[in-house]
Coordinates of C-alpha atoms and ligand atoms in Angstrom, one line a residue:
X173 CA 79.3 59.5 51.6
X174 CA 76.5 57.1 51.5
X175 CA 73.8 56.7 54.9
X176 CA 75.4 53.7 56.3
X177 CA 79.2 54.1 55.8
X178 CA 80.2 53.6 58.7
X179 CA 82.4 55.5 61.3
X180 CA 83.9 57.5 58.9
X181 CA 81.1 60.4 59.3
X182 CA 81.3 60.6 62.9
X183 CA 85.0 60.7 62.7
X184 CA 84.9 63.9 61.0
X185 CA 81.5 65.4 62.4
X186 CA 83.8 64.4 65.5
X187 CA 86.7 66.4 64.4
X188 CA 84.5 69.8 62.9
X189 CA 82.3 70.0 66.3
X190 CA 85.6 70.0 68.8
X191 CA 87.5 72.4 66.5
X192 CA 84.4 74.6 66.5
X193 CA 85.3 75.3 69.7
X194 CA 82.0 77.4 71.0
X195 CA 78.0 76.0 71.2
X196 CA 76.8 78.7 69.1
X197 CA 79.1 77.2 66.1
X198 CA 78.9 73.1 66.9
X199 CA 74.9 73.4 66.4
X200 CA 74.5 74.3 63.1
X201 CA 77.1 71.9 62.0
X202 CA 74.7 69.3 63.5
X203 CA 72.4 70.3 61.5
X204 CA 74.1 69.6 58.4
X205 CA 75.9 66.6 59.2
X206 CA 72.1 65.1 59.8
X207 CA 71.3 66.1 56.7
X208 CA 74.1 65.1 54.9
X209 CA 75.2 61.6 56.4
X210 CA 71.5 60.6 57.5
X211 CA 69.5 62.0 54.5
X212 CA 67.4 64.1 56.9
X213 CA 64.8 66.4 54.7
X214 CA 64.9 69.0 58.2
X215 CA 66.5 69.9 61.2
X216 CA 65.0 71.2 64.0
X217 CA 67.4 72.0 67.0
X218 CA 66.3 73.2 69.9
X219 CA 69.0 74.9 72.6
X220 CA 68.9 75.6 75.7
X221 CA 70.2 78.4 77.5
X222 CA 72.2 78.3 80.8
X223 CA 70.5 81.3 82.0
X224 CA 67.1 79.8 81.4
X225 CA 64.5 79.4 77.9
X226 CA 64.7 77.8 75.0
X227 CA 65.4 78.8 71.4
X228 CA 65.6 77.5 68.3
X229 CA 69.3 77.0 66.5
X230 CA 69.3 79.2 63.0
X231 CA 69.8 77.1 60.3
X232 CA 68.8 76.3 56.5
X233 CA 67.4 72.9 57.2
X234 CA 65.1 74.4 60.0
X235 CA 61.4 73.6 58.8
X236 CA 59.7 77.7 58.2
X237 CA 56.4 76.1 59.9
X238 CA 58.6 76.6 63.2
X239 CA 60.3 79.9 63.2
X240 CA 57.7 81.6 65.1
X241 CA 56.9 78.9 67.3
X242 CA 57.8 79.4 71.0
X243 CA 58.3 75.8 72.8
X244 CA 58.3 74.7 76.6
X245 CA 62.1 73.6 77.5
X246 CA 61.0 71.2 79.6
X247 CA 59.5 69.1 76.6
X248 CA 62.2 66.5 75.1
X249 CA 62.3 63.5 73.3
X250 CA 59.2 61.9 71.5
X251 CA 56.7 64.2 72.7
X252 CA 58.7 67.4 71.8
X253 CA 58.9 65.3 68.2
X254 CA 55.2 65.1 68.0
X255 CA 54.5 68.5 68.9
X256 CA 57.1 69.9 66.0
X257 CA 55.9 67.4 63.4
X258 CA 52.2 68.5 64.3
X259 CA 53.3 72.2 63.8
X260 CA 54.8 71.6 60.4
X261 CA 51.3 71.0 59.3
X262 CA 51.7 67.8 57.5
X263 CA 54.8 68.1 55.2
X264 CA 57.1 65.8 56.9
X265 CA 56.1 62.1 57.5
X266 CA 57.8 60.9 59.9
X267 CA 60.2 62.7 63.1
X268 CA 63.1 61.4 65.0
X269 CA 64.0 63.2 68.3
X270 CA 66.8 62.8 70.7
X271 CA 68.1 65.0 73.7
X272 CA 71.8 66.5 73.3
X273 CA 72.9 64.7 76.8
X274 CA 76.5 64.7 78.3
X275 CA 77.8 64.6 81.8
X276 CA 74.4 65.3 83.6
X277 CA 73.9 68.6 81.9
X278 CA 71.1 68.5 78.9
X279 CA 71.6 71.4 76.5
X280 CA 68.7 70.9 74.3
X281 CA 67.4 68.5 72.0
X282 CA 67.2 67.4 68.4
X283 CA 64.7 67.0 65.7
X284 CA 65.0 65.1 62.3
X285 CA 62.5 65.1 60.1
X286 CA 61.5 62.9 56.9
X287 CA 59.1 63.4 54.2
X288 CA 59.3 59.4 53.1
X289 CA 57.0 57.8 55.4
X290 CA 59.7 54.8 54.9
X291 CA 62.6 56.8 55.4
X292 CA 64.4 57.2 58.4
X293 CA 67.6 57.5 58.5
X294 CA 70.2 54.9 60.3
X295 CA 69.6 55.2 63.9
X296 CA 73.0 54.5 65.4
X297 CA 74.3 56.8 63.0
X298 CA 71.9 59.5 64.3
X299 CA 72.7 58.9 67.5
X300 CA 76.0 59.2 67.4
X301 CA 75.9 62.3 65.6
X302 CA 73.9 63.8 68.3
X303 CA 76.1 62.4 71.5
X304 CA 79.3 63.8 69.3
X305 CA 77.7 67.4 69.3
X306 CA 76.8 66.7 73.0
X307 CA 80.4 66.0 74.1
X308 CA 81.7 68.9 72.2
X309 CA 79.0 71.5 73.7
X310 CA 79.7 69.9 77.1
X311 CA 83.6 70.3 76.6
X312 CA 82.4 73.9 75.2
X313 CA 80.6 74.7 78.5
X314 CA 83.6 73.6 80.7
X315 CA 86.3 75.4 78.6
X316 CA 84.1 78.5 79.2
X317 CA 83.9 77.7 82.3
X318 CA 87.5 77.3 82.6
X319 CA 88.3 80.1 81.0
X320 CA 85.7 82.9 82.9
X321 CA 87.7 81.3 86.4
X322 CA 91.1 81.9 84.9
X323 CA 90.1 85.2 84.3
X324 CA 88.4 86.0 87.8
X325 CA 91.5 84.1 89.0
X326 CA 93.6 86.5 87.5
X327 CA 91.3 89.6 88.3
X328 CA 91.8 89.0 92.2
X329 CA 95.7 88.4 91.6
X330 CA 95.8 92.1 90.5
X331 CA 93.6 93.2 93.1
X332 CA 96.0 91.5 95.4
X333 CA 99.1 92.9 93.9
X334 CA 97.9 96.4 94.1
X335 CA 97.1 96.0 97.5
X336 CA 100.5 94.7 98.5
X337 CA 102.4 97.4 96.8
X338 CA 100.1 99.9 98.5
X339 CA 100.7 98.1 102.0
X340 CA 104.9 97.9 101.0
X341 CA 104.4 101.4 100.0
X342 CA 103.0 102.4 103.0
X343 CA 105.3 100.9 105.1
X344 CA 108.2 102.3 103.5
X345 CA 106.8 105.8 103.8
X346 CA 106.8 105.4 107.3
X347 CA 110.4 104.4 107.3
X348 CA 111.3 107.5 105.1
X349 CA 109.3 109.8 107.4
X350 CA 110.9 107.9 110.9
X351 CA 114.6 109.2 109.0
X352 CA 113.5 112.4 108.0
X353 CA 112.7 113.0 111.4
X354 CA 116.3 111.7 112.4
X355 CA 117.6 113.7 110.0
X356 CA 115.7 117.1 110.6
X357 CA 115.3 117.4 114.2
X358 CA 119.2 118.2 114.6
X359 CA 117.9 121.7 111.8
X360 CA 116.4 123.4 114.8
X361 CA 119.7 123.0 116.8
X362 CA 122.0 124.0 114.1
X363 CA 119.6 127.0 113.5
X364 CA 119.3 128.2 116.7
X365 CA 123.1 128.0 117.0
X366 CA 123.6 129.9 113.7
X367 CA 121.2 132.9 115.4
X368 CA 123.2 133.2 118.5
X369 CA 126.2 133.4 116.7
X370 CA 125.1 136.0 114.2
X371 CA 123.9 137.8 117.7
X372 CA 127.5 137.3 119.0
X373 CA 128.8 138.6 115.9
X374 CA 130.9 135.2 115.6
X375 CA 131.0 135.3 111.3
X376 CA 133.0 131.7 111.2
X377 CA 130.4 129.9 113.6
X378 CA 127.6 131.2 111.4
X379 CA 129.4 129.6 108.2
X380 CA 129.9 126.6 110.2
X381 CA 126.3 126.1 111.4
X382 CA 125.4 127.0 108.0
X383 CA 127.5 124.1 106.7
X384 CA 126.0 121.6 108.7
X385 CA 122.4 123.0 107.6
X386 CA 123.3 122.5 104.1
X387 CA 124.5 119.1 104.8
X388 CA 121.0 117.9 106.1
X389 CA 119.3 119.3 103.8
X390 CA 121.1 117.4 101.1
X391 CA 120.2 114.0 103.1
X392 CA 116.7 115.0 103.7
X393 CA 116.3 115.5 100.1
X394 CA 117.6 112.3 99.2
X395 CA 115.7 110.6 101.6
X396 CA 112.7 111.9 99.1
X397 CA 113.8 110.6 96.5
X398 CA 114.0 107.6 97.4
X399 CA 110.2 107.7 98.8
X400 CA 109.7 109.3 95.1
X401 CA 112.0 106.3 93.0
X402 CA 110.0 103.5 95.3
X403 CA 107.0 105.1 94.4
X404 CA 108.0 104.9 90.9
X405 CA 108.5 101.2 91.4
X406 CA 112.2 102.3 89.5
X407 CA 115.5 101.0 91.2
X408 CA 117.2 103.6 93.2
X409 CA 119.9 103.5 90.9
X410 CA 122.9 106.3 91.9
X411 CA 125.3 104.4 93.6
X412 CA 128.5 106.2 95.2
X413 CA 132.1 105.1 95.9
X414 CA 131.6 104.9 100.0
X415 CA 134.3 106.5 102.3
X416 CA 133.1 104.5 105.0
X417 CA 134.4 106.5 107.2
X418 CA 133.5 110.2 106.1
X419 CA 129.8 108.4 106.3
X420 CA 130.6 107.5 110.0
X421 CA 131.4 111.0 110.5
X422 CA 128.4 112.4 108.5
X423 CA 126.2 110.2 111.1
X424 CA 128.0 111.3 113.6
X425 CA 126.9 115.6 112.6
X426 CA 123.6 114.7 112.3
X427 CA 123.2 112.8 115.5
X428 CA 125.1 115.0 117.5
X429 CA 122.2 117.5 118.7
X430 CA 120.7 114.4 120.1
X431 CA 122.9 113.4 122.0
X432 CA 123.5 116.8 123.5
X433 CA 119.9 116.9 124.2
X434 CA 118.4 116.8 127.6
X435 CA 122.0 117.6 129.3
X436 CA 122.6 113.9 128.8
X437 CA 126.1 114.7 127.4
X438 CA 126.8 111.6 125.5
X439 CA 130.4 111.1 123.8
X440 CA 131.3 109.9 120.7
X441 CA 134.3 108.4 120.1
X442 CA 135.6 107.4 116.3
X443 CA 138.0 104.7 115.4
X444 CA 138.3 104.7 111.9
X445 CA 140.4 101.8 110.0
X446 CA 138.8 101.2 106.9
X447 CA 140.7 101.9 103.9
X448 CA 139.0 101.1 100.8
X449 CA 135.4 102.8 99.5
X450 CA 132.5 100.4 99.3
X451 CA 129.9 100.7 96.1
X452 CA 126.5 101.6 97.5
X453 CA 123.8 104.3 98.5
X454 CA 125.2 107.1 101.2
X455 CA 122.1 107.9 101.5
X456 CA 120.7 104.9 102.8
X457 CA 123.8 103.8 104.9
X458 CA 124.1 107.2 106.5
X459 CA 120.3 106.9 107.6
X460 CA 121.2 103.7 109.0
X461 CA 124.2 104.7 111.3
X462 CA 122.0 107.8 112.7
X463 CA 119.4 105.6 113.6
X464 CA 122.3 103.2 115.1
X465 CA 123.7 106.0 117.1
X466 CA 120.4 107.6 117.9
X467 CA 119.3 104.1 119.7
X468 CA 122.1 104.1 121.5
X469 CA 121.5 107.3 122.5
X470 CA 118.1 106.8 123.5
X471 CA 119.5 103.4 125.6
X472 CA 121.8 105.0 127.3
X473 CA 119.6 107.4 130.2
X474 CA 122.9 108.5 132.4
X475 CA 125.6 110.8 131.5
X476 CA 129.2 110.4 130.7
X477 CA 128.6 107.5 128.4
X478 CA 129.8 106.8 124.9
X479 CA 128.8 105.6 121.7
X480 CA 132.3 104.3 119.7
X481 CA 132.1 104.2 116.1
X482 CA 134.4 101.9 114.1
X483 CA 135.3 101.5 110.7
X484 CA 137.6 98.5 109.5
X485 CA 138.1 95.9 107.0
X486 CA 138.9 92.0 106.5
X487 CA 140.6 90.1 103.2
X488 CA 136.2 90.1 102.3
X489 CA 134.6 92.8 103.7
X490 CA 134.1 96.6 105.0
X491 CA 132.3 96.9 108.2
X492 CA 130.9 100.1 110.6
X493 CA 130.3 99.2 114.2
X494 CA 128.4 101.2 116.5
X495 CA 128.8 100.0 120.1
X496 CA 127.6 101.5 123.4
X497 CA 128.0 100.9 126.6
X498 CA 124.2 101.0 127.8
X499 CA 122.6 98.7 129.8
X500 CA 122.2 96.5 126.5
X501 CA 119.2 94.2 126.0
X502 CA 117.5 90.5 127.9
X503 CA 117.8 88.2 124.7
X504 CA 113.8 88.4 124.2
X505 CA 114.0 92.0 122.7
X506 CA 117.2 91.0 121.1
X507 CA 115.2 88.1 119.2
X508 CA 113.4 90.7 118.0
X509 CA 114.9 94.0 117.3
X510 CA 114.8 93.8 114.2
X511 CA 111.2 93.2 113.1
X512 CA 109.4 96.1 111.3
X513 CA 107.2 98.4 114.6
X514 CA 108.4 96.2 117.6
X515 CA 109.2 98.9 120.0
X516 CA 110.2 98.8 123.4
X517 CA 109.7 102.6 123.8
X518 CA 105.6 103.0 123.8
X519 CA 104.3 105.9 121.7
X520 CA 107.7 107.4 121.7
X521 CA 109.2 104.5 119.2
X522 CA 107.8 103.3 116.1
X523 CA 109.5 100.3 116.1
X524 CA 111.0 101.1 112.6
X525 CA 114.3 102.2 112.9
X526 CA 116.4 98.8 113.1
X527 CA 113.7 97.2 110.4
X528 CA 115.0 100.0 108.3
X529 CA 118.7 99.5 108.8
X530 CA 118.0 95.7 107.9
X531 CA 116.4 96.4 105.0
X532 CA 118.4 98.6 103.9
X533 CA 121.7 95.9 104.6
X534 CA 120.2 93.7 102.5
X535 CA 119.9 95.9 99.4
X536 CA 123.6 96.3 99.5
X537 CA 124.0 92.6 100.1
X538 CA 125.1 92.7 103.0
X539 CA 124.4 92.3 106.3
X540 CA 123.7 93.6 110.3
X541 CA 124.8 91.9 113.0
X542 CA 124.2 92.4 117.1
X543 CA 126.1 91.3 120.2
X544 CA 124.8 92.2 123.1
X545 CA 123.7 90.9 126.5
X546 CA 122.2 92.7 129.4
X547 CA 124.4 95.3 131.5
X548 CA 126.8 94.7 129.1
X549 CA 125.8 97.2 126.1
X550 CA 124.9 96.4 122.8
X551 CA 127.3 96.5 119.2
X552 CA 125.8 96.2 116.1
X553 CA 128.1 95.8 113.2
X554 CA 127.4 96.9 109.0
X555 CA 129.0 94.1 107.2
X556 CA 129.7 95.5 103.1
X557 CA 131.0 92.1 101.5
X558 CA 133.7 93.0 98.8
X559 CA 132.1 90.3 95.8
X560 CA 128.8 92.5 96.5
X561 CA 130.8 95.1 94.9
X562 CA 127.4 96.2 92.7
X563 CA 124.7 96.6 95.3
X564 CA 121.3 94.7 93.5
X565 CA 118.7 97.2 92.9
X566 CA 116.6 98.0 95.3
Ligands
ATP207 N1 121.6 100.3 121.5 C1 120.5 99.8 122.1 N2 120.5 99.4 123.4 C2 119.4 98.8 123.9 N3 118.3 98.5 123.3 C3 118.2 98.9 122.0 C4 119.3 99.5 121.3 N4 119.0 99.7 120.0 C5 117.7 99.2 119.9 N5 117.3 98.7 121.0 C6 115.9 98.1 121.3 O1 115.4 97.8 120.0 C7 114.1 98.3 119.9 C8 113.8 98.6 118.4 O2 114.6 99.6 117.9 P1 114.1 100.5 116.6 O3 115.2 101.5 116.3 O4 113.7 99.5 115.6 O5 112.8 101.2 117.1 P2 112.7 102.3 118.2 O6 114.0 102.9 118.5 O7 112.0 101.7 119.4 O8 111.7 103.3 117.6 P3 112.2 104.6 116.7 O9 113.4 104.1 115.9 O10 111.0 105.0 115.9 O11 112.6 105.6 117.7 C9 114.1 99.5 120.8 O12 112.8 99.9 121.2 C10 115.0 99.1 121.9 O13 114.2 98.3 122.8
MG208 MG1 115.2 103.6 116.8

């Protein structure tokens, strides 16, 4: 290509400087485009750095004279020219100098230099060169700085997402510990039986209490599990075939010794329809009726009051209801009943049990419903949909 052929050198100075993608690699192309397209005998290009100083670019058309020579950043243009010529001690003629300019941000400048006293190379052409190399630095800069936010960006999102699953993870071991708590209190009772029976001598009562013991063990231990396979981030994934109904009755064992407690003498009364099994966790759904019946326990301050369990079934779904006939609730606490630590019961409550049995609901896909009003008890119904056949993982 001769000096003055036109556009066709920019063009592909253009298209080498943006592939080169980073400043460190556009500079020293500079440097031989000038000496290739404007017949420059040296290069001297001078960068400078976003954390401060200035240093010259390494290149083979870089005059020797100027290796060791340390230069003021702040000197651009003609009089940095001068000062390079001066320092290559007479073996150039002539310097050109232009700043590498682009979008308000100078990143150093440019020095071509001639031995011909007449020679100087086409000026537009130089220029152009040199505002090419300054648009591709300045795109450089910005896809850095693009890239360094993406990357904080996605630092922080991490940071946030841990935080969360520690925060969910939390949570949920508080719900596991509120139903372990359902679920072991009634040991002490069914102990304490067992001991007076052995004292009695009463061999079948012992088995039986022994039974029972067994049986809330086995829940408790689930209930671990599940604290361990949400720990594991895994889906709880062993889904039974429901008896809806041998659940209710499950609930109904574990909850007992509550009721009893404090001579309040509670009754529960079981009206079982429901035919067909539903496809879920027993674990889960059995937590949720105790802490049904355990509310209504806990409404329901005089004696000779009952909690009715019901199981039955539609053309489209399975349901459990567990109805008392407490004083029921004013529609504020309805509204909110079932938001995770809202708690009409002070430091006794932790607001946790009916977030629970919501949550859990909607892991089966189904869901809870409440009708109540005040003086006039409260029913809350577990609907099991039959097309939610497969519960989604939880
Ligand atoms: N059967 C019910 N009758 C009247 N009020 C109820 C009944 N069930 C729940 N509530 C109201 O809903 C509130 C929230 O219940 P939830 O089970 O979520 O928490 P809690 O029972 O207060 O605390 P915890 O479950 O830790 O004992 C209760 O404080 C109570 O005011
Ligand atoms: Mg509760």
């Amino acid at each position: 290509l001769s000096q003055d052929s036109g556009v066709a050198p920019l063009v592909r100075f253009a298209r080498l400087a943006s592939e080169a993608g980073t400043g460190a690699a556009i500079l020293p192309l500079l440097a031989d485009a000038l000496v290739t397209y404007l017949g420059a005998d040296a290069v001297a290009i001078l960068e400078i750095h976003e954390e401060g100083g200035a240093t010259f670019v390494q290149s083979p058309h870089m005059p020797k004279e100027l290796e060791r020579l340390s230069v003021d950043p702040d000197l651009i243009g003609e009089e940095l020219g001068r000062t390079l010529l001066t320092a290559c001690g007479g073996r150039f003629a002539r310097v050109r100098s232009r700043p590498l300019v682009c979008g308000g941000s100078l990143f150093g400048s440019v020095a071509m230099f001639f031995a011909d006293e007449k020679a100087e190379g086409n000026a537009s052409l130089a220029e152009g060169l040199v505002d090419i190399a300054a648009i591709a630095l300045d795109n450089a800069a910005k896809l850095h700085r693009l890239a360094r936010s993406h990357t904080e960006l996605r630092r922080s999102q991490e940071t946030l997402a841990r935080a969360e699953k520690l925060r969910a993870l939390g949570e949920m071991a508080a719900g596991v510990a509120h139903d372990l708590m359902n679920i072991l209190n009634p040991l002490s009772l069914h102990l304490q039986l067992a001991t007076r029976a052995l004292d009695a001598g009463k061999t079948d009562d012992v088995k039986q209490s022994l039974g029972e013991m067994r049986q809330v063990l086995t829940r408790g231990v689930q209930n671990i599990q599940r604290l361990r396979d949400y720990s594991r981030q895994a889906p709880e994934t062993r889904i039974d075939e429901m008896d809806l109904n041998r659940l209710v009755h499950e609930a109904s064992e574990i909850a007992r010794p509550r009721l009893a407690s404090g001579g309040r003498g509670i009754r529960i009364k079981e009206e079982l329809g429901a035919k067909r099994t539903v496809r879920g966790r027993s674990g889960e759904i059995v937590s949720a009726l105790v802490n049904l019946i355990v509310n209504a326990a806990d409404a329901m301050a005089k004696t000779g009051t009952t909690v009715t369990l019901r199981t039955g079934e539609s053309d489209d779904a399975s349901w459990v209801q567990v109805a008392d006939d407490g004083p029921g609730m004013p529609p504020e606490v309805e509204a909110r009943v079932f938001e995770p630590f809202f708690t009409t019961k002070g430091s006794d409550g932790t607001g946790l049990g009916l977030a629970m049995v919501y949550a859990s609901m909607r892991r089966h896909g189904g869901s809870v419903r409440l009708e109540t009003s005040p003086g006039q008890g409260a029913c809350f119904t577990l609907s099991f949909p039959r097309s939610a056949s497969e519960p989604p993982p939880a």
